[in-house]
PDB file of C-alpha atoms in Angstrom:
ATOM      1  CA  MET A   1      64.341  61.755  10.057  1.00 50.00           C
ATOM      2  CA  ASP A   2      63.981  64.630  12.645  1.00 55.00           C
ATOM      3  CA  GLY A   3      61.266  64.848  14.651  1.00 55.00           C
ATOM      4  CA  VAL A   4      60.057  61.084  14.632  1.00 54.00           C
ATOM      5  CA  ASP A   5      60.782  59.065  17.814  1.00 55.00           C
ATOM      6  CA  PRO A   6      63.038  56.399  17.125  1.00 56.00           C
ATOM      7  CA  PRO A   7      60.793  53.197  18.393  1.00 56.00           C
ATOM      8  CA  HIS A   8      58.399  54.339  15.960  1.00 56.00           C
ATOM      9  CA  GLU A   9      60.679  54.152  12.604  1.00 59.00           C
ATOM     10  CA  LEU A  10      59.533  51.999  10.019  1.00 60.00           C
ATOM     11  CA  VAL A  11      61.965  49.224   9.620  1.00 61.00           C
ATOM     12  CA  ASN A  12      62.377  47.015   6.574  1.00 64.00           C
ATOM     13  CA  ALA A  13      61.370  43.317   6.822  1.00 63.00           C
ATOM     14  CA  LEU A  14      64.210  40.912   6.883  1.00 66.00           C
ATOM     15  CA  ALA A  15      64.433  37.954   4.982  1.00 65.00           C
ATOM     16  CA  GLY A  16      63.842  34.781   6.889  1.00 63.00           C
ATOM     17  CA  PRO A  17      62.708  31.207   6.825  1.00 63.00           C
ATOM     18  CA  SER A  18      59.299  30.560   4.927  1.00 66.00           C
ATOM     19  CA  SER A  19      57.731  28.527   7.889  1.00 65.00           C
ATOM     20  CA  ILE A  20      57.300  29.264  11.463  1.00 63.00           C
ATOM     21  CA  THR A  21      59.309  27.366  13.799  1.00 62.00           C
ATOM     22  CA  GLN A  22      57.872  26.906  17.245  1.00 59.00           C
ATOM     23  CA  ASP A  23      59.694  25.611  20.315  1.00 63.00           C
ATOM     24  CA  ALA A  24      56.317  23.855  21.586  1.00 62.00           C
ATOM     25  CA  PRO A  25      53.640  22.296  19.127  1.00 64.00           C
ATOM     26  CA  LEU A  26      50.158  23.732  19.054  1.00 71.00           C
ATOM     27  CA  ILE A  27      47.536  21.471  20.654  1.00 76.00           C
ATOM     28  CA  PHE A  28      43.785  21.804  19.763  1.00 76.00           C
ATOM     29  CA  LEU A  29      41.907  21.460  22.741  1.00 76.00           C
ATOM     30  CA  PRO A  30      38.014  21.625  21.874  1.00 77.00           C
ATOM     31  CA  PRO A  31      35.987  24.159  24.262  1.00 78.00           C
ATOM     32  CA  PRO A  32      34.799  22.433  27.169  1.00 77.00           C
ATOM     33  CA  MET A  33      31.101  21.285  26.569  1.00 76.00           C
ATOM     34  CA  ALA A  34      28.268  22.405  28.545  1.00 72.00           C
ATOM     35  CA  PRO A  35      26.399  19.628  30.920  1.00 68.00           C
ATOM     36  CA  SER A  36      23.995  17.901  28.175  1.00 67.00           C
ATOM     37  CA  GLN A  37      20.752  17.400  28.959  1.00 64.00           C
ATOM     38  CA  PRO A  38      19.903  13.571  28.819  1.00 65.00           C
ATOM     39  CA  GLN A  39      17.628  12.575  26.160  1.00 68.00           C
ATOM     40  CA  SER A  40      14.189  12.306  27.151  1.00 72.00           C
ATOM     41  CA  PHE A  41      11.887   9.875  25.319  1.00 78.00           C
ATOM     42  CA  LEU A  42       8.008  10.092  25.219  1.00 80.00           C
ATOM     43  CA  ALA A  43       6.125   7.680  27.004  1.00 81.00           C
ATOM     44  CA  SER A  44       2.454   6.817  27.030  1.00 79.00           C
ATOM     45  CA  THR A  45       2.305   6.976  30.894  1.00 82.00           C
ATOM     46  CA  GLN A  46       3.332  10.491  30.977  1.00 85.00           C
ATOM     47  CA  ASP A  47       1.139  13.721  31.281  1.00 88.00           C
ATOM     48  CA  LEU A  48       2.281  15.239  27.942  1.00 86.00           C
ATOM     49  CA  LEU A  49      -0.391  18.390  28.219  1.00 87.00           C
ATOM     50  CA  ALA A  50       1.935  19.377  31.020  1.00 88.00           C
ATOM     51  CA  ARG A  51       4.800  18.462  29.586  1.00 87.00           C
ATOM     52  CA  PHE A  52       4.222  20.893  26.715  1.00 87.00           C
ATOM     53  CA  ARG A  53       2.515  23.175  28.410  1.00 88.00           C
ATOM     54  CA  LEU A  54      -0.804  22.419  26.448  1.00 87.00           C
ATOM     55  CA  HIS A  55      -3.702  22.700  29.044  1.00 88.00           C
ATOM     56  CA  ALA A  56      -4.861  26.089  27.929  1.00 88.00           C
ATOM     57  CA  ALA A  57      -5.218  25.054  24.273  1.00 86.00           C
ATOM     58  CA  TYR A  58      -6.959  21.582  25.220  1.00 87.00           C
ATOM     59  CA  ASP A  59      -9.408  23.474  27.592  1.00 87.00           C
ATOM     60  CA  LYS A  60     -10.360  25.693  24.849  1.00 85.00           C
ATOM     61  CA  HIS A  61     -10.579  23.643  21.960  1.00 82.00           C
ATOM     62  CA  VAL A  62     -11.247  20.064  23.107  1.00 83.00           C
ATOM     63  CA  ARG A  63     -12.960  20.037  26.459  1.00 78.00           C
ATOM     64  CA  VAL A  64     -16.768  20.321  26.413  1.00 70.00           C
ATOM     65  CA  SER A  65     -18.262  22.546  28.590  1.00 62.00           C
ATOM     66  CA  LEU A  66     -20.557  21.161  31.059  1.00 52.00           C
ATOM     67  CA  ASP A  67     -22.227  24.127  32.488  1.00 51.00           C
ATOM     68  CA  PRO A  68     -25.428  24.832  30.614  1.00 51.00           C
ATOM     69  CA  SER A  69     -25.826  28.402  29.655  1.00 55.00           C
ATOM     70  CA  PRO A  70     -28.654  30.062  32.099  1.00 53.00           C
ATOM     71  CA  SER A  71     -29.651  32.430  29.356  1.00 55.00           C
ATOM     72  CA  ALA A  72     -30.790  30.273  26.665  1.00 51.00           C
ATOM     73  CA  PRO A  73     -34.514  29.894  26.509  1.00 51.00           C
ATOM     74  CA  THR A  74     -36.055  26.364  26.869  1.00 51.00           C
ATOM     75  CA  GLN A  75     -37.526  25.044  23.769  1.00 53.00           C
ATOM     76  CA  PRO A  76     -39.464  21.867  22.936  1.00 51.00           C
ATOM     77  CA  ASN A  77     -36.775  20.920  20.430  1.00 56.00           C
ATOM     78  CA  LEU A  78     -33.647  21.168  22.420  1.00 55.00           C
ATOM     79  CA  PRO A  79     -31.084  18.325  22.048  1.00 57.00           C
ATOM     80  CA  PRO A  80     -30.971  15.699  24.788  1.00 55.00           C
ATOM     81  CA  PRO A  81     -29.456  16.299  28.245  1.00 58.00           C
ATOM     82  CA  PRO A  82     -25.745  16.341  28.678  1.00 58.00           C
ATOM     83  CA  ASP A  83     -25.900  13.117  30.375  1.00 65.00           C
ATOM     84  CA  GLN A  84     -27.182  11.446  27.387  1.00 70.00           C
ATOM     85  CA  ASP A  85     -25.152  13.450  24.804  1.00 72.00           C
ATOM     86  CA  GLU A  86     -22.276  12.435  26.646  1.00 76.00           C
ATOM     87  CA  LYS A  87     -22.783   8.783  26.292  1.00 74.00           C
ATOM     88  CA  LYS A  88     -23.573   9.166  22.663  1.00 71.00           C
ATOM     89  CA  LYS A  89     -19.986  10.834  22.416  1.00 73.00           C
ATOM     90  CA  LYS A  90     -18.548   8.343  24.390  1.00 73.00           C
ATOM     91  CA  ASN A  91     -20.025   5.328  22.242  1.00 76.00           C
ATOM     92  CA  SER A  92     -19.224   7.237  18.900  1.00 79.00           C
ATOM     93  CA  TYR A  93     -17.102   9.372  16.824  1.00 80.00           C
ATOM     94  CA  ARG A  94     -19.655  11.255  15.209  1.00 81.00           C
ATOM     95  CA  HIS A  95     -19.123  14.538  16.965  1.00 81.00           C
ATOM     96  CA  LEU A  96     -15.484  14.583  15.927  1.00 84.00           C
ATOM     97  CA  ILE A  97     -16.007  14.196  12.362  1.00 85.00           C
ATOM     98  CA  LYS A  98     -19.443  15.995  11.639  1.00 84.00           C
ATOM     99  CA  SER A  99     -17.655  19.051  10.432  1.00 88.00           C
ATOM    100  CA  LEU A 100     -15.718  17.617   8.060  1.00 87.00           C
ATOM    101  CA  PRO A 101     -17.220  17.456   4.596  1.00 87.00           C
ATOM    102  CA  GLY A 102     -18.278  14.232   2.583  1.00 86.00           C
ATOM    103  CA  LYS A 103     -20.426  11.382   3.750  1.00 84.00           C
ATOM    104  CA  HIS A 104     -20.065   9.902   6.911  1.00 81.00           C
ATOM    105  CA  SER A 105     -21.364   6.367   7.330  1.00 80.00           C
ATOM    106  CA  MET A 106     -22.131   5.394  10.996  1.00 76.00           C
ATOM    107  CA  LYS A 107     -23.169   2.029  10.259  1.00 79.00           C
ATOM    108  CA  LYS A 108     -21.980  -0.803  12.493  1.00 80.00           C
ATOM    109  CA  ASP A 109     -20.552  -3.847  11.205  1.00 82.00           C
ATOM    110  CA  ASP A 110     -18.696  -7.147  12.444  1.00 86.00           C
ATOM    111  CA  TYR A 111     -15.817  -7.126   9.756  1.00 87.00           C
ATOM    112  CA  LEU A 112     -12.868  -6.868  12.841  1.00 86.00           C
ATOM    113  CA  VAL A 113     -14.754  -9.660  14.786  1.00 88.00           C
ATOM    114  CA  THR A 114     -14.721 -11.741  11.502  1.00 89.00           C
ATOM    115  CA  ILE A 115     -11.347 -11.342  10.445  1.00 89.00           C
ATOM    116  CA  MET A 116     -10.494 -12.213  14.064  1.00 88.00           C
ATOM    117  CA  GLN A 117     -12.600 -15.084  14.381  1.00 90.00           C
ATOM    118  CA  VAL A 118     -11.473 -16.879  10.943  1.00 89.00           C
ATOM    119  CA  PRO A 119      -9.266 -19.948  11.966  1.00 88.00           C
ATOM    120  CA  PRO A 120      -5.749 -19.580  10.908  1.00 86.00           C
ATOM    121  CA  LYS A 121      -4.841 -20.888   7.247  1.00 87.00           C
ATOM    122  CA  GLN A 122      -3.599 -24.413   7.201  1.00 88.00           C
ATOM    123  CA  HIS A 123      -0.266 -24.672   5.614  1.00 89.00           C
ATOM    124  CA  ILE A 124       0.003 -27.329   3.513  1.00 90.00           C
ATOM    125  CA  PRO A 125       3.899 -28.259   2.959  1.00 92.00           C
ATOM    126  CA  ILE A 126       4.881 -28.441  -0.692  1.00 92.00           C
ATOM    127  CA  VAL A 127       6.008 -31.810  -1.932  1.00 91.00           C
ATOM    128  CA  GLN A 128       7.957 -32.946  -4.961  1.00 92.00           C
ATOM    129  CA  PHE A 129       5.800 -34.777  -7.664  1.00 91.00           C
ATOM    130  CA  ASP A 130       6.246 -38.459  -7.874  1.00 92.00           C
ATOM    131  CA  VAL A 131       7.185 -39.939 -11.081  1.00 92.00           C
ATOM    132  CA  LYS A 132       3.559 -41.176 -12.333  1.00 91.00           C
ATOM    133  CA  THR A 133       2.252 -37.903 -11.625  1.00 90.00           C
ATOM    134  CA  GLN A 134       4.728 -36.246 -13.501  1.00 88.00           C
ATOM    135  CA  LYS A 135       4.331 -38.795 -16.617  1.00 86.00           C
ATOM    136  CA  GLU A 136       0.419 -38.424 -16.289  1.00 83.00           C
ATOM    137  CA  ALA A 137       0.420 -34.698 -16.307  1.00 83.00           C
ATOM    138  CA  PHE A 138       2.540 -34.231 -19.516  1.00 80.00           C
ATOM    139  CA  ALA A 139       1.462 -37.109 -21.532  1.00 78.00           C
ATOM    140  CA  VAL A 140      -1.656 -36.605 -23.994  1.00 73.00           C
ATOM    141  CA  SER A 141      -3.418 -39.704 -25.585  1.00 72.00           C
ATOM    142  CA  ALA A 142      -4.827 -39.560 -29.149  1.00 67.00           C
ATOM    143  CA  GLU A 143      -7.972 -39.531 -27.814  1.00 68.00           C
ATOM    144  CA  GLY A 144      -7.726 -36.474 -25.902  1.00 64.00           C
ATOM    145  CA  LEU A 145      -7.907 -35.371 -22.246  1.00 64.00           C
ATOM    146  CA  LYS A 146     -10.359 -37.563 -20.563  1.00 65.00           C
ATOM    147  CA  GLY A 147     -13.319 -35.945 -18.566  1.00 64.00           C
ATOM    148  CA  VAL A 148     -12.678 -32.322 -19.575  1.00 62.00           C
ATOM    149  CA  CYS A 149     -14.724 -31.444 -22.179  1.00 57.00           C
ATOM    150  CA  ALA A 150     -17.277 -34.497 -23.298  1.00 53.00           C
ATOM    151  CA  ILE A 151     -19.122 -32.098 -25.834  1.00 54.00           C
ATOM    152  CA  SER A 152     -16.668 -31.299 -28.262  1.00 57.00           C
ATOM    153  CA  PRO A 153     -14.271 -34.081 -29.654  1.00 60.00           C
ATOM    154  CA  TRP A 154     -10.650 -33.935 -29.240  1.00 62.00           C
ATOM    155  CA  ASN A 155      -9.061 -31.627 -32.081  1.00 67.00           C
ATOM    156  CA  ALA A 156      -6.319 -33.646 -33.574  1.00 66.00           C
ATOM    157  CA  GLY A 157      -5.772 -31.252 -36.197  1.00 67.00           C
ATOM    158  CA  ALA A 158      -4.321 -28.882 -33.824  1.00 70.00           C
ATOM    159  CA  LEU A 159      -1.559 -31.493 -32.921  1.00 67.00           C
ATOM    160  CA  ILE A 160      -1.404 -32.996 -36.427  1.00 74.00           C
ATOM    161  CA  ILE A 161       0.050 -31.133 -39.482  1.00 78.00           C
ATOM    162  CA  GLU A 162      -2.728 -31.003 -42.167  1.00 80.00           C
ATOM    163  CA  SER A 163      -1.287 -32.195 -46.001  1.00 85.00           C
ATOM    164  CA  ALA A 164      -2.363 -29.698 -48.849  1.00 88.00           C
ATOM    165  CA  GLN A 165      -4.514 -32.506 -50.080  1.00 91.00           C
ATOM    166  CA  ALA A 166      -6.635 -32.580 -47.142  1.00 89.00           C
ATOM    167  CA  ARG A 167      -6.449 -28.719 -46.653  1.00 89.00           C
ATOM    168  CA  GLU A 168      -7.971 -28.510 -50.298  1.00 94.00           C
ATOM    169  CA  ASP A 169     -10.297 -31.412 -49.550  1.00 94.00           C
ATOM    170  CA  ARG A 170     -11.790 -29.815 -46.116  1.00 91.00           C
ATOM    171  CA  LYS A 171     -12.559 -26.358 -48.232  1.00 94.00           C
ATOM    172  CA  LYS A 172     -14.247 -28.209 -51.125  1.00 95.00           C
ATOM    173  CA  ARG A 173     -16.625 -29.901 -48.429  1.00 95.00           C
ATOM    174  CA  LYS A 174     -17.217 -26.509 -46.655  1.00 94.00           C
ATOM    175  CA  GLU A 175     -18.040 -24.616 -50.227  1.00 95.00           C
ATOM    176  CA  PHE A 176     -20.460 -27.458 -50.942  1.00 94.00           C
ATOM    177  CA  LYS A 177     -22.025 -27.274 -47.644  1.00 94.00           C
ATOM    178  CA  LYS A 178     -22.482 -23.397 -48.213  1.00 93.00           C
ATOM    179  CA  LEU A 179     -23.853 -23.914 -51.794  1.00 92.00           C
ATOM    180  CA  THR A 180     -26.401 -26.817 -50.298  1.00 92.00           C
ATOM    181  CA  ARG A 181     -27.677 -24.297 -47.662  1.00 90.00           C
ATOM    182  CA  ALA A 182     -28.213 -21.378 -50.089  1.00 89.00           C
ATOM    183  CA  GLN A 183     -30.386 -23.455 -52.299  1.00 88.00           C
ATOM    184  CA  GLY A 184     -32.387 -25.472 -49.897  1.00 78.00           C
ATOM    185  CA  LEU A 185     -31.052 -28.759 -50.741  1.00 64.00           C
ATOM    186  CA  THR A 186     -30.017 -31.475 -48.110  1.00 58.00           C
ATOM    187  CA  PRO A 187     -26.369 -32.091 -48.400  1.00 54.00           C
ATOM    188  CA  GLY A 188     -25.375 -35.285 -50.293  1.00 58.00           C
ATOM    189  CA  PRO A 189     -22.205 -37.278 -50.835  1.00 59.00           C
ATOM    190  CA  LEU A 190     -19.565 -35.230 -52.816  1.00 56.00           C
ATOM    191  CA  PRO A 191     -18.303 -36.505 -55.997  1.00 57.00           C
ATOM    192  CA  GLY A 192     -15.058 -38.513 -55.419  1.00 56.00           C
ATOM    193  CA  THR A 193     -15.430 -38.824 -51.701  1.00 55.00           C
ATOM    194  CA  PRO A 194     -15.691 -42.516 -50.110  1.00 52.00           C
TER     195      PRO A 194
END
């Protein structure tokens, strides 16, 4: 290879071990951290407008201008003077919601006061029924429930299975009553009934 400098000659790669051996182990050191800002929490005593630089927006959108404009002509139907207007705004929130659509009821109520004045509930401890109460509560006599319904008698048919003969007799009596009503007769005793 004429004309080529010997140090820049291409050299064939030599086969060697598949892993690189090093004398010193690699140690990973994370980069030094910048001094962190301490976490700051919001408190109700802080001036949040100054902290978030919101004074300009507050003055523009929230603060009410107290300077009456001198160019406005005086009319008899003027709104009340600023001191009365400020008092109304202080005692109500209507000026904050009047631009919102919908019905705004401003009636005064005493709901909160009533709730606060209600005495606390008396908590009655739960006790186990005694044996007598358990027996009386789940036992029904043949006479029915006493004092529950004095007008209608106890329907024993709901608890006792009716025989086929009794069912047939009941149907005959029912049909006989229908026939007598249709004919305008007073019902008499059925033949074969005692």
